[in-house]
Amino acid sequence: MKNHVSKKTYQDQQPPKKPESQGMNAYVKYSALGFQMLAVMGLGVYAGLKLDEYFELSFPVFLVSLSSISMIAAIFFAIKGLPKE
């Protein structure tokens, strides 16, 4: 009779994941999502300020409109980036 030795794969050699590391992964994912939202809104505000300076308007039309649009876009990207559970 031959001894049947199964080959262990790389995944079999890895220790099981600890619950702490799974919580850390969620923390990293959601903090990255927050930074993405901050970047989108910051870009909208910056573009609005620069356009208002360029056109020298009495009321900051571009600042208000681009800030609002960037906030809506940031919320949209955040909802789209959330996991579907």
XYZ file of C-alpha atoms in Angstrom:
85
model
C 0.000 0.000 0.000
C 1.187 3.464 -0.823
C 1.091 6.212 1.739
C -0.969 9.024 0.386
C 0.487 12.307 1.571
C -1.560 15.335 0.707
C 0.276 18.430 -0.303
C -0.482 21.426 1.821
C -1.251 24.590 -0.044
C -0.111 28.033 0.933
C -3.527 28.784 2.419
C -3.344 25.722 4.663
C -0.055 26.933 6.089
C -1.412 30.361 7.023
C -2.666 30.799 10.595
C -6.376 31.564 10.880
C -7.313 35.217 10.829
C -7.821 36.814 14.183
C -10.990 38.815 14.822
C -8.785 41.818 15.650
C -7.343 41.902 12.145
C -10.810 41.766 10.617
C -11.830 44.766 12.726
C -8.671 46.582 11.675
C -9.474 45.926 8.001
C -12.909 47.501 8.473
C -11.303 50.482 10.219
C -8.885 51.003 7.330
C -11.649 50.639 4.757
C -13.966 53.171 6.385
C -11.239 55.673 7.161
C -10.148 55.523 3.506
C -13.758 56.177 2.553
C -13.783 59.233 4.820
C -10.573 60.577 3.308
C -12.033 60.074 -0.163
C -15.107 62.096 0.806
C -12.898 64.812 2.274
C -10.815 64.971 -0.904
C -13.860 65.238 -3.197
C -15.416 68.012 -1.116
C -12.098 69.843 -0.759
C -11.555 69.738 -4.498
C -15.017 71.199 -5.092
C -14.456 74.025 -2.619
C -11.003 74.811 -4.018
C -12.278 74.851 -7.613
C -15.186 77.093 -6.577
C -12.876 79.555 -4.854
C -10.506 79.731 -7.813
C -13.344 80.212 -10.318
C -14.872 82.976 -8.191
C -11.491 84.709 -8.002
C -11.018 84.366 -11.751
C -14.425 85.785 -12.717
C -14.457 88.373 -9.866
C -18.126 87.873 -9.024
C -19.824 89.820 -6.225
C -21.555 86.663 -4.911
C -19.587 83.376 -4.711
C -21.763 81.461 -7.180
C -19.144 78.880 -8.086
C -18.171 78.261 -4.467
C -21.749 77.567 -3.427
C -22.643 75.471 -6.465
C -19.439 73.419 -6.663
C -19.454 72.840 -2.902
C -22.992 71.501 -3.100
C -22.245 69.349 -6.127
C -19.082 67.957 -4.558
C -20.943 67.133 -1.335
C -23.594 65.225 -3.281
C -20.883 63.443 -5.268
C -18.999 62.518 -2.085
C -22.133 61.031 -0.523
C -22.879 59.153 -3.757
C -19.364 57.681 -3.884
C -19.560 56.779 -0.193
C -22.837 54.917 -0.627
C -21.531 53.219 -3.752
C -18.336 52.192 -1.944
C -20.093 50.598 1.033
C -20.169 46.801 1.073
C -23.452 45.165 0.144
C -24.389 43.075 3.141
